[in-house]
PDB file of C-alpha atoms in Angstrom:
ATOM      1  CA  MET G   1      21.055  83.441 -98.551  1.00  0.00           C
ATOM      2  CA  PHE G   2      23.223  80.561 -97.437  1.00  0.00           C
ATOM      3  CA  THR G   3      23.779  77.526 -98.550  1.00  0.00           C
ATOM      4  CA  ALA G   4      24.578  74.053 -97.048  1.00  0.00           C
ATOM      5  CA  THR G   5      25.271  70.877 -98.284  1.00  0.00           C
ATOM      6  CA  ILE G   6      26.341  67.334 -96.849  1.00  0.00           C
ATOM      7  CA  THR G   7      27.819  65.316-100.027  1.00  0.00           C
ATOM      8  CA  THR G   8      27.699  61.729-100.815  1.00  0.00           C
ATOM      9  CA  GLY G   9      30.966  62.220 -99.464  1.00  0.00           C
ATOM     10  CA  ALA G  10      29.704  61.132 -96.145  1.00  0.00           C
ATOM     11  CA  LYS G  11      29.553  57.466 -95.314  1.00  0.00           C
ATOM     12  CA  ASP G  12      27.552  55.505 -92.492  1.00  0.00           C
ATOM     13  CA  LEU G  13      29.429  52.811 -91.074  1.00  0.00           C
ATOM     14  CA  ALA G  14      28.653  50.358 -93.131  1.00  0.00           C
ATOM     15  CA  ASN G  15      30.356  51.865 -95.387  1.00  0.00           C
ATOM     16  CA  ASN G  16      26.852  52.891 -97.462  1.00  0.00           C
ATOM     17  CA  THR G  17      26.949  56.840 -99.178  1.00  0.00           C
ATOM     18  CA  LEU G  18      24.062  59.296 -98.654  1.00  0.00           C
ATOM     19  CA  ALA G  19      21.642  58.586-101.804  1.00  0.00           C
ATOM     20  CA  SER G  20      22.480  62.428-103.226  1.00  0.00           C
ATOM     21  CA  ASN G  21      23.429  65.429-101.739  1.00  0.00           C
ATOM     22  CA  ALA G  22      21.267  67.023 -99.022  1.00  0.00           C
ATOM     23  CA  VAL G  23      21.136  70.814 -99.801  1.00  0.00           C
ATOM     24  CA  TRP G  24      19.461  73.806 -97.735  1.00  0.00           C
ATOM     25  CA  THR G  25      19.268  77.039 -97.683  1.00  0.00           C
ATOM     26  CA  PHE G  26      19.032  80.186 -95.095  1.00  0.00           C
ATOM     27  CA  THR G  27      19.057  83.643 -94.478  1.00  0.00           C
ATOM     28  CA  THR G  28      20.654  85.196 -91.899  1.00  0.00           C
ATOM     29  CA  GLY G  29      18.827  88.337 -89.854  1.00  0.00           C
ATOM     30  CA  ALA G  30      20.577  91.608 -88.694  1.00  0.00           C
ATOM     31  CA  THR G  31      21.920  90.538 -85.639  1.00  0.00           C
ATOM     32  CA  PRO G  32      23.694  87.697 -83.555  1.00  0.00           C
ATOM     33  CA  ASP G  33      21.961  85.881 -80.778  1.00  0.00           C
ATOM     34  CA  VAL G  34      23.099  86.730 -77.879  1.00  0.00           C
ATOM     35  CA  THR G  35      20.216  85.429 -75.748  1.00  0.00           C
ATOM     36  CA  PRO G  36      21.137  82.760 -73.260  1.00  0.00           C
ATOM     37  CA  PRO G  37      19.150  79.114 -73.264  1.00  0.00           C
ATOM     38  CA  THR G  38      16.722  78.258 -70.589  1.00  0.00           C
ATOM     39  CA  VAL G  39      15.518  75.554 -68.861  1.00  0.00           C
ATOM     40  CA  THR G  40      11.562  74.986 -69.972  1.00  0.00           C
ATOM     41  CA  ASN G  41      10.531  71.894 -68.955  1.00  0.00           C
ATOM     42  CA  LYS G  42      11.679  68.938 -66.237  1.00  0.00           C
ATOM     43  CA  VAL G  43      11.034  65.872 -66.069  1.00  0.00           C
ATOM     44  CA  PRO G  44       9.984  64.595 -63.413  1.00  0.00           C
ATOM     45  CA  ALA G  45       8.921  67.554 -62.005  1.00  0.00           C
ATOM     46  CA  ALA G  46      10.868  69.661 -59.296  1.00  0.00           C
ATOM     47  CA  GLY G  47       9.816  68.156 -55.947  1.00  0.00           C
ATOM     48  CA  ALA G  48       7.796  65.055 -57.635  1.00  0.00           C
ATOM     49  CA  SER G  49       7.280  62.377 -55.674  1.00  0.00           C
ATOM     50  CA  ASN G  50       6.907  57.927 -56.016  1.00  0.00           C
ATOM     51  CA  VAL G  51       8.571  58.825 -58.993  1.00  0.00           C
ATOM     52  CA  ALA G  52       9.563  54.796 -60.703  1.00  0.00           C
ATOM     53  CA  THR G  53      12.656  53.681 -59.604  1.00  0.00           C
ATOM     54  CA  ASN G  54      13.263  53.057 -63.540  1.00  0.00           C
ATOM     55  CA  ALA G  55      12.291  56.691 -64.842  1.00  0.00           C
ATOM     56  CA  SER G  56      14.354  58.786 -67.183  1.00  0.00           C
ATOM     57  CA  VAL G  57      15.255  62.411 -66.383  1.00  0.00           C
ATOM     58  CA  ILE G  58      14.979  64.842 -69.600  1.00  0.00           C
ATOM     59  CA  VAL G  59      15.432  68.280 -69.934  1.00  0.00           C
ATOM     60  CA  THR G  60      13.447  70.774 -72.481  1.00  0.00           C
ATOM     61  CA  PHE G  61      15.636  74.142 -73.122  1.00  0.00           C
ATOM     62  CA  SER G  62      14.020  77.175 -74.721  1.00  0.00           C
ATOM     63  CA  GLU G  63      15.768  76.681 -77.864  1.00  0.00           C
ATOM     64  CA  ASP G  64      18.040  74.216 -79.982  1.00  0.00           C
ATOM     65  CA  MET G  65      21.111  73.568 -78.159  1.00  0.00           C
ATOM     66  CA  ASP G  66      24.517  72.393 -79.450  1.00  0.00           C
ATOM     67  CA  PRO G  67      24.773  68.487 -79.102  1.00  0.00           C
ATOM     68  CA  LEU G  68      28.191  68.414 -77.959  1.00  0.00           C
ATOM     69  CA  THR G  69      27.582  70.421 -74.918  1.00  0.00           C
ATOM     70  CA  ILE G  70      25.107  68.158 -73.972  1.00  0.00           C
ATOM     71  CA  THR G  71      26.716  65.239 -72.099  1.00  0.00           C
ATOM     72  CA  SER G  72      27.138  63.188 -69.074  1.00  0.00           C
ATOM     73  CA  ASN G  73      29.301  66.411 -67.871  1.00  0.00           C
ATOM     74  CA  THR G  74      26.503  69.023 -68.188  1.00  0.00           C
ATOM     75  CA  ILE G  75      23.457  67.085 -67.264  1.00  0.00           C
ATOM     76  CA  LEU G  76      24.112  65.275 -64.131  1.00  0.00           C
ATOM     77  CA  LEU G  77      22.401  63.162 -61.329  1.00  0.00           C
ATOM     78  CA  GLN G  78      22.802  62.778 -57.790  1.00  0.00           C
ATOM     79  CA  GLY G  79      21.980  60.355 -55.220  1.00  0.00           C
ATOM     80  CA  SER G  80      21.206  62.211 -51.509  1.00  0.00           C
ATOM     81  CA  GLY G  81      24.304  61.537 -50.351  1.00  0.00           C
ATOM     82  CA  GLY G  82      25.689  63.821 -53.027  1.00  0.00           C
ATOM     83  CA  GLY G  83      26.914  60.859 -55.172  1.00  0.00           C
ATOM     84  CA  ALA G  84      26.684  60.809 -59.255  1.00  0.00           C
ATOM     85  CA  ILE G  85      24.787  58.517 -60.499  1.00  0.00           C
ATOM     86  CA  THR G  86      26.088  57.230 -63.466  1.00  0.00           C
ATOM     87  CA  GLY G  87      23.890  56.863 -66.758  1.00  0.00           C
ATOM     88  CA  THR G  88      24.135  57.833 -70.415  1.00  0.00           C
ATOM     89  CA  VAL G  89      22.813  61.237 -71.986  1.00  0.00           C
ATOM     90  CA  THR G  90      21.033  61.999 -75.506  1.00  0.00           C
ATOM     91  CA  TYR G  91      20.000  64.730 -77.522  1.00  0.00           C
ATOM     92  CA  ALA G  92      16.674  65.005 -79.207  1.00  0.00           C
ATOM     93  CA  VAL G  93      17.957  68.157 -81.953  1.00  0.00           C
ATOM     94  CA  GLY G  94      13.856  68.156 -83.018  1.00  0.00           C
ATOM     95  CA  ALA G  95      12.279  68.454 -79.612  1.00  0.00           C
ATOM     96  CA  LYS G  96      14.639  70.495 -77.952  1.00  0.00           C
ATOM     97  CA  THR G  97      15.410  68.453 -74.814  1.00  0.00           C
ATOM     98  CA  ALA G  98      18.187  65.712 -72.612  1.00  0.00           C
ATOM     99  CA  THR G  99      17.469  62.628 -71.668  1.00  0.00           C
ATOM    100  CA  PHE G 100      19.460  60.701 -68.828  1.00  0.00           C
ATOM    101  CA  ASN G 101      19.185  57.962 -68.708  1.00  0.00           C
ATOM    102  CA  PRO G 102      20.583  55.575 -65.444  1.00  0.00           C
ATOM    103  CA  SER G 103      23.007  52.946 -66.399  1.00  0.00           C
ATOM    104  CA  SER G 104      20.578  50.092 -65.432  1.00  0.00           C
ATOM    105  CA  PRO G 105      16.841  49.986 -65.772  1.00  0.00           C
ATOM    106  CA  ALA G 106      16.079  50.175 -62.573  1.00  0.00           C
ATOM    107  CA  SER G 107      19.523  51.675 -60.887  1.00  0.00           C
ATOM    108  CA  LEU G 108      17.553  54.032 -58.590  1.00  0.00           C
ATOM    109  CA  PRO G 109      17.229  53.469 -55.304  1.00  0.00           C
ATOM    110  CA  THR G 110      13.876  53.120 -53.747  1.00  0.00           C
ATOM    111  CA  GLY G 111      12.526  56.266 -51.475  1.00  0.00           C
ATOM    112  CA  ASN G 112      15.697  58.531 -52.036  1.00  0.00           C
ATOM    113  CA  THR G 113      15.701  61.893 -53.011  1.00  0.00           C
ATOM    114  CA  PHE G 114      18.112  62.715 -56.050  1.00  0.00           C
ATOM    115  CA  THR G 115      18.984  66.427 -57.309  1.00  0.00           C
ATOM    116  CA  VAL G 116      19.502  67.360 -61.512  1.00  0.00           C
ATOM    117  CA  ILE G 117      22.277  69.477 -62.124  1.00  0.00           C
ATOM    118  CA  VAL G 118      21.760  70.688 -65.518  1.00  0.00           C
ATOM    119  CA  THR G 119      25.310  72.816 -65.891  1.00  0.00           C
ATOM    120  CA  THR G 120      26.616  76.017 -67.697  1.00  0.00           C
ATOM    121  CA  GLY G 121      28.418  74.311 -69.738  1.00  0.00           C
ATOM    122  CA  ALA G 122      24.724  73.698 -71.822  1.00  0.00           C
ATOM    123  CA  LYS G 123      25.172  75.755 -74.889  1.00  0.00           C
ATOM    124  CA  ASP G 124      23.007  77.339 -77.412  1.00  0.00           C
ATOM    125  CA  LEU G 125      24.193  76.738 -81.362  1.00  0.00           C
ATOM    126  CA  ALA G 126      25.327  80.863 -81.088  1.00  0.00           C
ATOM    127  CA  GLY G 127      27.376  79.302 -78.261  1.00  0.00           C
ATOM    128  CA  ASN G 128      25.490  81.332 -75.474  1.00  0.00           C
ATOM    129  CA  ALA G 129      25.325  79.170 -72.106  1.00  0.00           C
ATOM    130  CA  LEU G 130      22.968  78.994 -69.708  1.00  0.00           C
ATOM    131  CA  THR G 131      23.479  82.045 -67.155  1.00  0.00           C
ATOM    132  CA  ASN G 132      23.064  79.500 -64.127  1.00  0.00           C
ATOM    133  CA  ASN G 133      23.230  75.791 -63.542  1.00  0.00           C
ATOM    134  CA  VAL G 134      20.175  74.744 -62.900  1.00  0.00           C
ATOM    135  CA  LEU G 135      18.778  72.499 -59.845  1.00  0.00           C
ATOM    136  CA  TRP G 136      16.237  70.577 -58.712  1.00  0.00           C
ATOM    137  CA  THR G 137      14.632  67.487 -56.758  1.00  0.00           C
ATOM    138  CA  PHE G 138      12.804  64.765 -57.047  1.00  0.00           C
ATOM    139  CA  ALA G 139      11.853  61.443 -54.833  1.00  0.00           C
ATOM    140  CA  THR G 140      11.561  57.967 -56.149  1.00  0.00           C
ATOM    141  CA  GLY G 141       9.159  55.011 -55.202  1.00  0.00           C
ATOM    142  CA  ALA G 142       8.883  51.671 -54.316  1.00  0.00           C
ATOM    143  CA  THR G 143       8.812  50.019 -58.004  1.00  0.00           C
ATOM    144  CA  PRO G 144       9.686  50.788 -61.542  1.00  0.00           C
ATOM    145  CA  ASP G 145       7.357  52.015 -63.690  1.00  0.00           C
ATOM    146  CA  THR G 146       5.663  48.633 -66.109  1.00  0.00           C
ATOM    147  CA  THR G 147       2.417  50.257 -66.992  1.00  0.00           C
ATOM    148  CA  ARG G 148       2.568  50.931 -71.195  1.00  0.00           C
ATOM    149  CA  PRO G 149       1.616  54.578 -72.775  1.00  0.00           C
ATOM    150  CA  THR G 150      -1.683  55.301 -74.388  1.00  0.00           C
ATOM    151  CA  VAL G 151      -2.661  57.404 -76.695  1.00  0.00           C
ATOM    152  CA  THR G 152      -5.345  59.748 -75.479  1.00  0.00           C
ATOM    153  CA  LEU G 153      -6.422  62.247 -77.774  1.00  0.00           C
ATOM    154  CA  LYS G 154      -6.254  62.020 -82.225  1.00  0.00           C
ATOM    155  CA  VAL G 155      -6.794  65.022 -84.368  1.00  0.00           C
ATOM    156  CA  PRO G 156      -7.692  64.905 -86.576  1.00  0.00           C
ATOM    157  CA  ALA G 157      -9.347  62.538 -84.707  1.00  0.00           C
ATOM    158  CA  ASN G 158     -10.517  58.939 -86.261  1.00  0.00           C
ATOM    159  CA  GLY G 159     -12.647  58.892 -89.375  1.00  0.00           C
ATOM    160  CA  ALA G 160     -12.887  62.724 -89.411  1.00  0.00           C
ATOM    161  CA  THR G 161     -13.988  64.287 -92.830  1.00  0.00           C
ATOM    162  CA  ALA G 162     -13.186  67.531 -94.121  1.00  0.00           C
ATOM    163  CA  VAL G 163     -10.109  68.509 -92.734  1.00  0.00           C
ATOM    164  CA  ALA G 164      -8.381  71.146 -93.285  1.00  0.00           C
ATOM    165  CA  LEU G 165      -5.593  71.283 -96.281  1.00  0.00           C
ATOM    166  CA  ASN G 166      -3.251  72.647 -93.999  1.00  0.00           C
ATOM    167  CA  ALA G 167      -4.085  70.690 -90.475  1.00  0.00           C
ATOM    168  CA  LYS G 168      -1.206  69.344 -88.955  1.00  0.00           C
ATOM    169  CA  VAL G 169      -2.029  65.735 -86.938  1.00  0.00           C
ATOM    170  CA  VAL G 170      -1.088  65.706 -83.928  1.00  0.00           C
ATOM    171  CA  ALA G 171      -1.602  62.793 -80.335  1.00  0.00           C
ATOM    172  CA  THR G 172      -1.065  63.288 -77.047  1.00  0.00           C
ATOM    173  CA  PHE G 173       0.559  60.717 -74.962  1.00  0.00           C
ATOM    174  CA  SER G 174      -0.663  59.631 -71.217  1.00  0.00           C
ATOM    175  CA  GLU G 175       2.766  59.959 -69.814  1.00  0.00           C
ATOM    176  CA  ASP G 176       5.631  61.750 -70.511  1.00  0.00           C
ATOM    177  CA  MET G 177       7.723  59.475 -73.530  1.00  0.00           C
ATOM    178  CA  ASP G 178      11.109  59.295 -74.358  1.00  0.00           C
ATOM    179  CA  PRO G 179      11.356  61.852 -76.476  1.00  0.00           C
ATOM    180  CA  ALA G 180      14.299  59.745 -78.885  1.00  0.00           C
ATOM    181  CA  THR G 181      11.382  57.720 -79.929  1.00  0.00           C
ATOM    182  CA  MET G 182       9.759  60.473 -80.906  1.00  0.00           C
ATOM    183  CA  ILE G 183      10.731  60.553 -84.555  1.00  0.00           C
ATOM    184  CA  GLY G 184       9.499  60.478 -88.106  1.00  0.00           C
ATOM    185  CA  SER G 185       9.965  56.569 -88.558  1.00  0.00           C
ATOM    186  CA  ASN G 186       7.459  55.916 -85.560  1.00  0.00           C
ATOM    187  CA  PHE G 187       4.636  58.654 -86.635  1.00  0.00           C
ATOM    188  CA  THR G 188       3.846  58.765 -90.489  1.00  0.00           C
ATOM    189  CA  VAL G 189       1.004  59.960 -92.272  1.00  0.00           C
ATOM    190  CA  LYS G 190       0.521  57.903 -95.499  1.00  0.00           C
ATOM    191  CA  ASN G 191      -1.691  58.313 -98.690  1.00  0.00           C
ATOM    192  CA  GLY G 192      -2.646  54.983 -99.563  1.00  0.00           C
ATOM    193  CA  ALA G 193       0.446  53.352 -99.343  1.00  0.00           C
ATOM    194  CA  THR G 194       3.181  56.113 -99.640  1.00  0.00           C
ATOM    195  CA  ASN G 195       4.154  58.741 -96.863  1.00  0.00           C
ATOM    196  CA  LEU G 196       3.795  62.102 -97.056  1.00  0.00           C
ATOM    197  CA  ALA G 197       6.718  64.423 -96.339  1.00  0.00           C
ATOM    198  CA  GLY G 198       6.579  66.247 -93.051  1.00  0.00           C
ATOM    199  CA  THR G 199       8.523  66.966 -90.038  1.00  0.00           C
ATOM    200  CA  VAL G 200       7.547  65.156 -86.698  1.00  0.00           C
ATOM    201  CA  THR G 201       7.960  67.225 -83.441  1.00  0.00           C
ATOM    202  CA  TYR G 202       7.317  66.480 -80.026  1.00  0.00           C
ATOM    203  CA  THR G 203       6.351  68.655 -77.173  1.00  0.00           C
ATOM    204  CA  ALA G 204       7.708  67.229 -73.744  1.00  0.00           C
ATOM    205  CA  ALA G 205       5.671  69.229 -71.965  1.00  0.00           C
ATOM    206  CA  ALA G 206       2.121  69.060 -73.681  1.00  0.00           C
ATOM    207  CA  ARG G 207       2.873  65.477 -74.205  1.00  0.00           C
ATOM    208  CA  THR G 208       2.391  65.308 -77.902  1.00  0.00           C
ATOM    209  CA  ILE G 209       3.921  64.605 -81.264  1.00  0.00           C
ATOM    210  CA  SER G 210       2.740  66.633 -84.368  1.00  0.00           C
ATOM    211  CA  PHE G 211       3.316  65.837 -87.623  1.00  0.00           C
ATOM    212  CA  THR G 212       3.835  68.709 -90.153  1.00  0.00           C
ATOM    213  CA  PRO G 213       2.981  68.253 -93.852  1.00  0.00           C
ATOM    214  CA  ASN G 214       6.002  70.084 -95.991  1.00  0.00           C
ATOM    215  CA  SER G 215       3.280  70.796 -98.351  1.00  0.00           C
ATOM    216  CA  THR G 216      -0.877  70.845 -97.798  1.00  0.00           C
ATOM    217  CA  LEU G 217      -2.391  67.809 -97.660  1.00  0.00           C
ATOM    218  CA  PRO G 218      -4.291  66.151-101.162  1.00  0.00           C
ATOM    219  CA  ALA G 219      -7.976  67.254-101.071  1.00  0.00           C
ATOM    220  CA  SER G 220     -10.436  64.713-101.533  1.00  0.00           C
ATOM    221  CA  THR G 221      -8.270  62.100 -99.774  1.00  0.00           C
ATOM    222  CA  VAL G 222      -8.310  59.257 -97.090  1.00  0.00           C
ATOM    223  CA  LEU G 223      -5.101  59.561 -95.059  1.00  0.00           C
ATOM    224  CA  THR G 224      -3.522  57.284 -92.291  1.00  0.00           C
ATOM    225  CA  ALA G 225      -1.829  58.203 -89.957  1.00  0.00           C
ATOM    226  CA  THR G 226       0.296  55.798 -88.059  1.00  0.00           C
ATOM    227  CA  LEU G 227       1.546  56.028 -84.683  1.00  0.00           C
ATOM    228  CA  ASN G 228       3.856  53.035 -84.530  1.00  0.00           C
ATOM    229  CA  HIS G 229       1.023  50.001 -84.389  1.00  0.00           C
ATOM    230  CA  ARG G 230      -1.841  52.687 -83.242  1.00  0.00           C
ATOM    231  CA  GLN G 231      -3.875  54.343 -86.751  1.00  0.00           C
ATOM    232  CA  SER G 232      -6.183  56.526 -87.271  1.00  0.00           C
ATOM    233  CA  ARG G 233      -8.271  57.458 -90.518  1.00  0.00           C
ATOM    234  CA  PHE G 234      -8.976  60.747 -91.648  1.00  0.00           C
ATOM    235  CA  SER G 235      -9.897  62.371 -94.703  1.00  0.00           C
ATOM    236  CA  ARG G 236     -10.158  65.566 -96.161  1.00  0.00           C
TER     237      ARG G 236
END
């Protein structure tokens, strides 16, 4: 068993330190990881047409990736003439996704075909690279996307009773979401005014966000799940 520790010597840009050391343990297996990662989901999808001109490109990997290798040098977007589209790349660790955002909110020309390239410079945490570059194309439509997303499904349902103590809380969206916004501060489960401790994960292919509590839910208690300003109540 190994123990990792980040001490209170770590500070933010305002010189604030961690409140306490962050400590966690893990146990190694018997063999090294030699399996190359793969791309498991592409947004926009390969061959998609009429894509909004302000769309982001989202790439989901089969496993956790080394964030230092997920950059604008390994996630590329090219126009129909082969010219590079400028933008920024962010990596959401829990969601295993990389997001390419064009530099301008509506920088993609209308009615054009674009090529996404994920290069073999993208590597997993064990240093294994993609076996080959991954390429696909999509075409833009004439307008940006200005329609707000909605939550289409809540589990447990609003007002549900007798929910299992080991249940997850899951919400499904009406469209693909920015994985960088699918974080704990945007999805909470509360017992009264107290946030329950848990892990928030986003599954891009299913358009779902999940809250997995660190321990079993309190029995015979009304809990409130909040996704930004949307609330759902259920009880156990």
